[in-house]
Amino acid sequence: MQNRVLITGSSRGIGRAIALRLAKAGYKVTINARKDSDELKSLQNELGENFSSKLIFDVSDTQKSREAITDDIEQNGAYYAIILNAGITADNTFVALSEDEWRGVIDVNLHSFYNVLNPSLMPLIRTKKPGRVVAITSVSGVIGNRGQSNYAASKAGVDGAIKSLAIELASRNITVNSVACGVIQTDMTSDINEDFIKFAVPAKRAGSVDEVSGVVEFLLSKDASYITRQVIGVNGGLC
């Protein structure tokens, strides 16, 4: 299998796990981060022969995203799958939320949907081959969460966009889904109290990045070719 896959925000956490899992499955992986780092270089090395390319751009920057993606596609060919994983949080109660905290999260988490997919989808469509779009979203976008009005809005927005885009691309054999994560063990959730997790999550534990990457791998497979327009929860029963 030589299908190329772009994964945004791949230097660590869920994005890194997805990159490694898909490389192991035989996909050619294009990795991305806002800046180059030792973590990203390490990932490149771990991907080995299934490393395709490394794109350094901020997903909130429309022009830089378009330039990097367009250049990569011209050099290496269209992506079979685009995994929208890059995301940030800036938690605060709504009345105390600053404009920067609101706009920063929306720019990275929601506007990146357009910035990454708009330049990458038409080259895929022109191949007339099957394709996949998967967005990593959050249980916060489904049920909300205290102190995360900005984050919840951004993730709910992506879930809505996914459902609309899925309708447009279904006849072209391109599936579009999101994976809405609950509490997953990453740097982003390291400060969540274990007692709270046991209280709030019916499964009594946090999920692993491998449990998320496994769902993504399935959604990219032929077995998932009739699954589209879905928000798939990986949340231990949280909602």
Short mmCIF file of C-alpha atoms in Angstrom, two decimals:
data_model
loop_
_atom_site.label_atom_id
_atom_site.label_comp_id
_atom_site.label_asym_id
_atom_site.label_seq_id
_atom_site.Cartn_x
_atom_site.Cartn_y
_atom_site.Cartn_z
CA MET A 1 0.00 0.00 0.00
CA GLN A 2 1.47 3.33 -1.07
CA ASN A 3 -1.40 5.68 -0.18
CA ARG A 4 -0.20 9.00 1.18
CA VAL A 5 -1.63 10.39 4.41
CA LEU A 6 -1.29 13.90 5.84
CA ILE A 7 -1.54 14.23 9.63
CA THR A 8 -1.56 17.72 11.12
CA GLY A 9 -0.15 18.26 14.60
CA SER A 10 1.87 15.06 14.46
CA SER A 11 4.85 15.79 16.70
CA ARG A 12 3.37 14.28 19.87
CA GLY A 13 0.32 12.79 21.55
CA ILE A 14 -2.54 11.52 19.42
CA GLY A 15 -1.04 12.79 16.16
CA ARG A 16 2.22 10.97 16.74
CA ALA A 17 0.42 7.73 17.62
CA ILE A 18 -1.66 7.98 14.45
CA ALA A 19 1.44 8.59 12.33
CA LEU A 20 3.25 5.55 13.72
CA ARG A 21 0.22 3.29 13.45
CA LEU A 22 -0.51 4.24 9.86
CA ALA A 23 3.13 3.85 8.87
CA LYS A 24 3.10 0.36 10.38
CA ALA A 25 0.00 -0.38 8.29
CA GLY A 26 1.90 0.59 5.14
CA TYR A 27 0.74 4.13 4.49
CA LYS A 28 3.20 6.79 3.37
CA VAL A 29 2.99 9.44 6.06
CA THR A 30 3.36 13.21 5.72
CA ILE A 31 3.83 14.82 9.11
CA ASN A 32 3.18 18.41 10.16
CA ALA A 33 3.83 20.79 13.02
CA ARG A 34 3.90 24.53 13.54
CA LYS A 35 7.67 24.42 13.99
CA ASP A 36 10.41 21.85 13.55
CA SER A 37 11.52 20.15 16.76
CA ASP A 38 13.49 17.23 18.11
CA GLU A 39 10.17 15.43 18.63
CA LEU A 40 9.24 15.82 14.98
CA LYS A 41 12.70 14.74 13.80
CA SER A 42 12.48 11.70 16.05
CA LEU A 43 9.10 10.81 14.57
CA GLN A 44 10.51 11.15 11.06
CA ASN A 45 13.22 8.66 11.93
CA GLU A 46 10.76 6.23 13.50
CA LEU A 47 8.57 6.27 10.40
CA GLY A 48 11.48 4.89 8.39
CA GLU A 49 10.74 3.95 4.81
CA ASN A 50 7.10 4.95 5.22
CA PHE A 51 8.01 8.59 5.87
CA SER A 52 6.78 10.66 2.92
CA SER A 53 7.44 14.32 3.77
CA LYS A 54 7.58 16.87 6.58
CA LEU A 55 5.57 20.10 6.36
CA ILE A 56 6.27 22.96 8.75
CA PHE A 57 3.36 25.39 8.84
CA ASP A 58 0.83 26.83 11.27
CA VAL A 59 -2.61 25.41 10.45
CA SER A 60 -4.21 28.72 11.49
CA ASP A 61 -2.36 30.52 8.68
CA THR A 62 -4.41 30.18 5.49
CA GLN A 63 -1.69 31.23 3.04
CA LYS A 64 1.17 29.25 4.61
CA SER A 65 -1.02 26.14 4.83
CA ARG A 66 -1.99 26.42 1.17
CA GLU A 67 1.57 26.98 0.01
CA ALA A 68 3.02 24.05 1.96
CA ILE A 69 0.28 21.61 1.00
CA THR A 70 0.19 22.62 -2.66
CA ASP A 71 3.97 22.31 -3.01
CA ASP A 72 3.94 18.89 -1.34
CA ILE A 73 1.16 17.58 -3.58
CA GLU A 74 2.89 18.88 -6.70
CA GLN A 75 6.08 17.07 -5.71
CA ASN A 76 4.71 13.85 -4.25
CA GLY A 77 1.11 13.42 -5.37
CA ALA A 78 -2.33 13.78 -3.79
CA TYR A 79 -3.17 12.49 -0.33
CA TYR A 80 -5.41 9.47 0.07
CA ALA A 81 -6.33 10.65 3.57
CA ILE A 82 -6.16 13.90 5.51
CA ILE A 83 -6.20 13.62 9.31
CA LEU A 84 -7.04 16.91 11.02
CA ASN A 85 -5.43 16.49 14.42
CA ALA A 86 -3.76 19.82 15.27
CA GLY A 87 -5.47 21.57 18.15
CA ILE A 88 -4.95 23.72 21.23
CA THR A 89 -6.79 24.64 24.42
CA ALA A 90 -6.95 27.89 26.39
CA ASP A 91 -9.36 27.10 29.21
CA ASN A 92 -11.11 29.80 31.20
CA THR A 93 -14.61 30.61 32.39
CA PHE A 94 -16.48 32.47 29.67
CA VAL A 95 -16.79 35.75 31.57
CA ALA A 96 -13.02 35.77 32.13
CA LEU A 97 -12.12 34.58 28.63
CA SER A 98 -9.92 37.03 26.75
CA GLU A 99 -10.33 37.79 23.07
CA ASP A 100 -6.96 36.17 22.38
CA GLU A 101 -8.03 32.99 24.19
CA TRP A 102 -11.23 32.87 22.17
CA ARG A 103 -9.78 33.68 18.77
CA GLY A 104 -6.59 31.65 19.23
CA VAL A 105 -8.46 28.42 19.85
CA ILE A 106 -10.98 29.05 17.07
CA ASP A 107 -8.21 29.91 14.60
CA VAL A 108 -6.25 26.71 15.20
CA ASN A 109 -9.04 24.23 15.84
CA LEU A 110 -11.79 25.42 13.48
CA HIS A 111 -10.29 27.62 10.78
CA SER A 112 -7.72 24.92 10.08
CA PHE A 113 -10.56 22.81 8.68
CA TYR A 114 -10.70 25.17 5.72
CA ASN A 115 -6.99 25.96 5.63
CA VAL A 116 -5.91 22.32 5.32
CA LEU A 117 -8.77 20.72 3.40
CA ASN A 118 -9.43 23.40 0.82
CA PRO A 119 -6.06 23.02 -0.96
CA SER A 120 -5.85 19.24 -0.48
CA LEU A 121 -9.26 17.95 -1.53
CA MET A 122 -9.42 18.92 -5.21
CA PRO A 123 -6.18 17.07 -6.05
CA LEU A 124 -7.71 13.98 -4.38
CA ILE A 125 -10.98 14.40 -6.27
CA ARG A 126 -9.11 14.65 -9.57
CA THR A 127 -7.51 11.23 -8.99
CA LYS A 128 -11.02 9.71 -9.11
CA LYS A 129 -9.88 7.30 -6.42
CA PRO A 130 -11.33 6.65 -2.94
CA GLY A 131 -10.25 8.94 -0.14
CA ARG A 132 -10.67 9.64 3.54
CA VAL A 133 -11.01 12.69 5.79
CA VAL A 134 -10.87 12.21 9.56
CA ALA A 135 -11.00 15.03 12.11
CA ILE A 136 -9.96 14.51 15.71
CA THR A 137 -12.55 16.37 17.76
CA SER A 138 -13.73 16.14 21.35
CA VAL A 139 -16.50 15.10 23.68
CA SER A 140 -16.48 18.79 24.70
CA GLY A 141 -17.94 19.64 21.29
CA VAL A 142 -20.77 17.17 21.88
CA ILE A 143 -21.79 17.89 25.49
CA GLY A 144 -19.77 20.99 26.44
CA ASN A 145 -17.44 21.39 29.40
CA ARG A 146 -16.95 24.02 32.08
CA GLY A 147 -14.24 26.51 31.16
CA GLN A 148 -14.09 25.34 27.53
CA SER A 149 -16.63 27.42 25.64
CA ASN A 150 -13.97 28.31 23.08
CA TYR A 151 -12.71 24.73 22.70
CA ALA A 152 -16.23 23.26 22.64
CA ALA A 153 -17.32 25.77 20.00
CA SER A 154 -14.32 24.96 17.80
CA LYS A 155 -14.80 21.20 18.01
CA ALA A 156 -18.58 21.35 17.56
CA GLY A 157 -17.95 23.52 14.52
CA VAL A 158 -15.67 20.91 13.00
CA ASP A 159 -18.21 18.15 13.67
CA GLY A 160 -20.83 20.22 11.84
CA ALA A 161 -18.50 20.91 8.93
CA ILE A 162 -17.64 17.20 8.72
CA LYS A 163 -21.31 16.31 8.32
CA SER A 164 -21.79 18.85 5.55
CA LEU A 165 -18.61 17.91 3.68
CA ALA A 166 -19.50 14.22 3.90
CA ILE A 167 -22.67 14.86 1.90
CA GLU A 168 -20.73 16.69 -0.80
CA LEU A 169 -18.08 13.98 -1.18
CA ALA A 170 -20.08 10.78 -0.67
CA SER A 171 -20.74 10.22 -4.38
CA ARG A 172 -16.99 10.52 -5.04
CA ASN A 173 -16.20 7.62 -2.68
CA ILE A 174 -14.51 9.94 -0.17
CA THR A 175 -15.65 9.37 3.40
CA VAL A 176 -15.62 12.15 5.99
CA ASN A 177 -15.84 11.43 9.71
CA SER A 178 -14.69 12.75 13.06
CA VAL A 179 -13.38 10.93 16.12
CA ALA A 180 -14.60 12.72 19.24
CA CYS A 181 -12.18 11.94 22.06
CA GLY A 182 -12.90 11.91 25.75
CA VAL A 183 -10.11 11.99 28.33
CA ILE A 184 -7.06 10.59 26.53
CA GLN A 185 -3.64 10.30 28.17
CA THR A 186 -1.58 13.07 26.55
CA ASP A 187 0.31 16.19 27.63
CA MET A 188 -2.91 18.14 27.14
CA THR A 189 -4.70 16.12 29.84
CA SER A 190 -1.81 15.52 32.24
CA ASP A 191 -3.23 17.91 34.85
CA ILE A 192 -6.60 16.15 35.14
CA ASN A 193 -7.03 14.56 38.56
CA GLU A 194 -7.23 10.76 38.50
CA ASP A 195 -10.01 10.73 41.09
CA PHE A 196 -12.05 13.03 38.87
CA ILE A 197 -11.54 10.69 35.90
CA LYS A 198 -12.79 7.74 37.95
CA PHE A 199 -15.81 9.79 39.01
CA ALA A 200 -16.69 11.27 35.62
CA VAL A 201 -15.81 8.50 33.16
CA PRO A 202 -17.94 5.34 33.33
CA ALA A 203 -14.93 3.24 32.25
CA LYS A 204 -13.09 4.59 35.33
CA ARG A 205 -9.94 5.44 33.39
CA ALA A 206 -8.45 7.64 30.71
CA GLY A 207 -8.12 6.32 27.19
CA SER A 208 -4.85 5.74 25.37
CA VAL A 209 -3.58 7.28 22.17
CA ASP A 210 -3.43 3.78 20.70
CA GLU A 211 -7.17 3.39 21.25
CA VAL A 212 -7.73 6.54 19.20
CA SER A 213 -5.24 5.65 16.48
CA GLY A 214 -6.86 2.24 16.10
CA VAL A 215 -10.19 3.84 15.23
CA VAL A 216 -8.48 6.14 12.73
CA GLU A 217 -6.73 3.20 11.08
CA PHE A 218 -10.08 1.43 10.73
CA LEU A 219 -11.73 4.49 9.19
CA LEU A 220 -9.01 4.56 6.54
CA SER A 221 -9.52 0.90 5.65
CA LYS A 222 -11.70 -0.61 2.91
CA ASP A 223 -13.92 -2.08 5.62
CA ALA A 224 -15.00 1.48 6.53
CA SER A 225 -15.87 2.55 2.98
CA TYR A 226 -19.60 2.84 3.83
CA ILE A 227 -19.07 4.79 7.04
CA THR A 228 -19.33 8.54 6.51
CA ARG A 229 -20.88 11.64 8.14
CA GLN A 230 -20.32 10.14 11.60
CA VAL A 231 -19.02 11.53 14.88
CA ILE A 232 -17.48 8.48 16.52
CA GLY A 233 -16.93 8.75 20.26
CA VAL A 234 -13.83 7.32 21.91
CA ASN A 235 -14.65 8.35 25.45
CA GLY A 236 -15.15 5.41 27.84
CA GLY A 237 -18.88 6.12 28.04
CA LEU A 238 -18.53 9.79 28.96
CA CYS A 239 -21.39 10.61 26.59
#
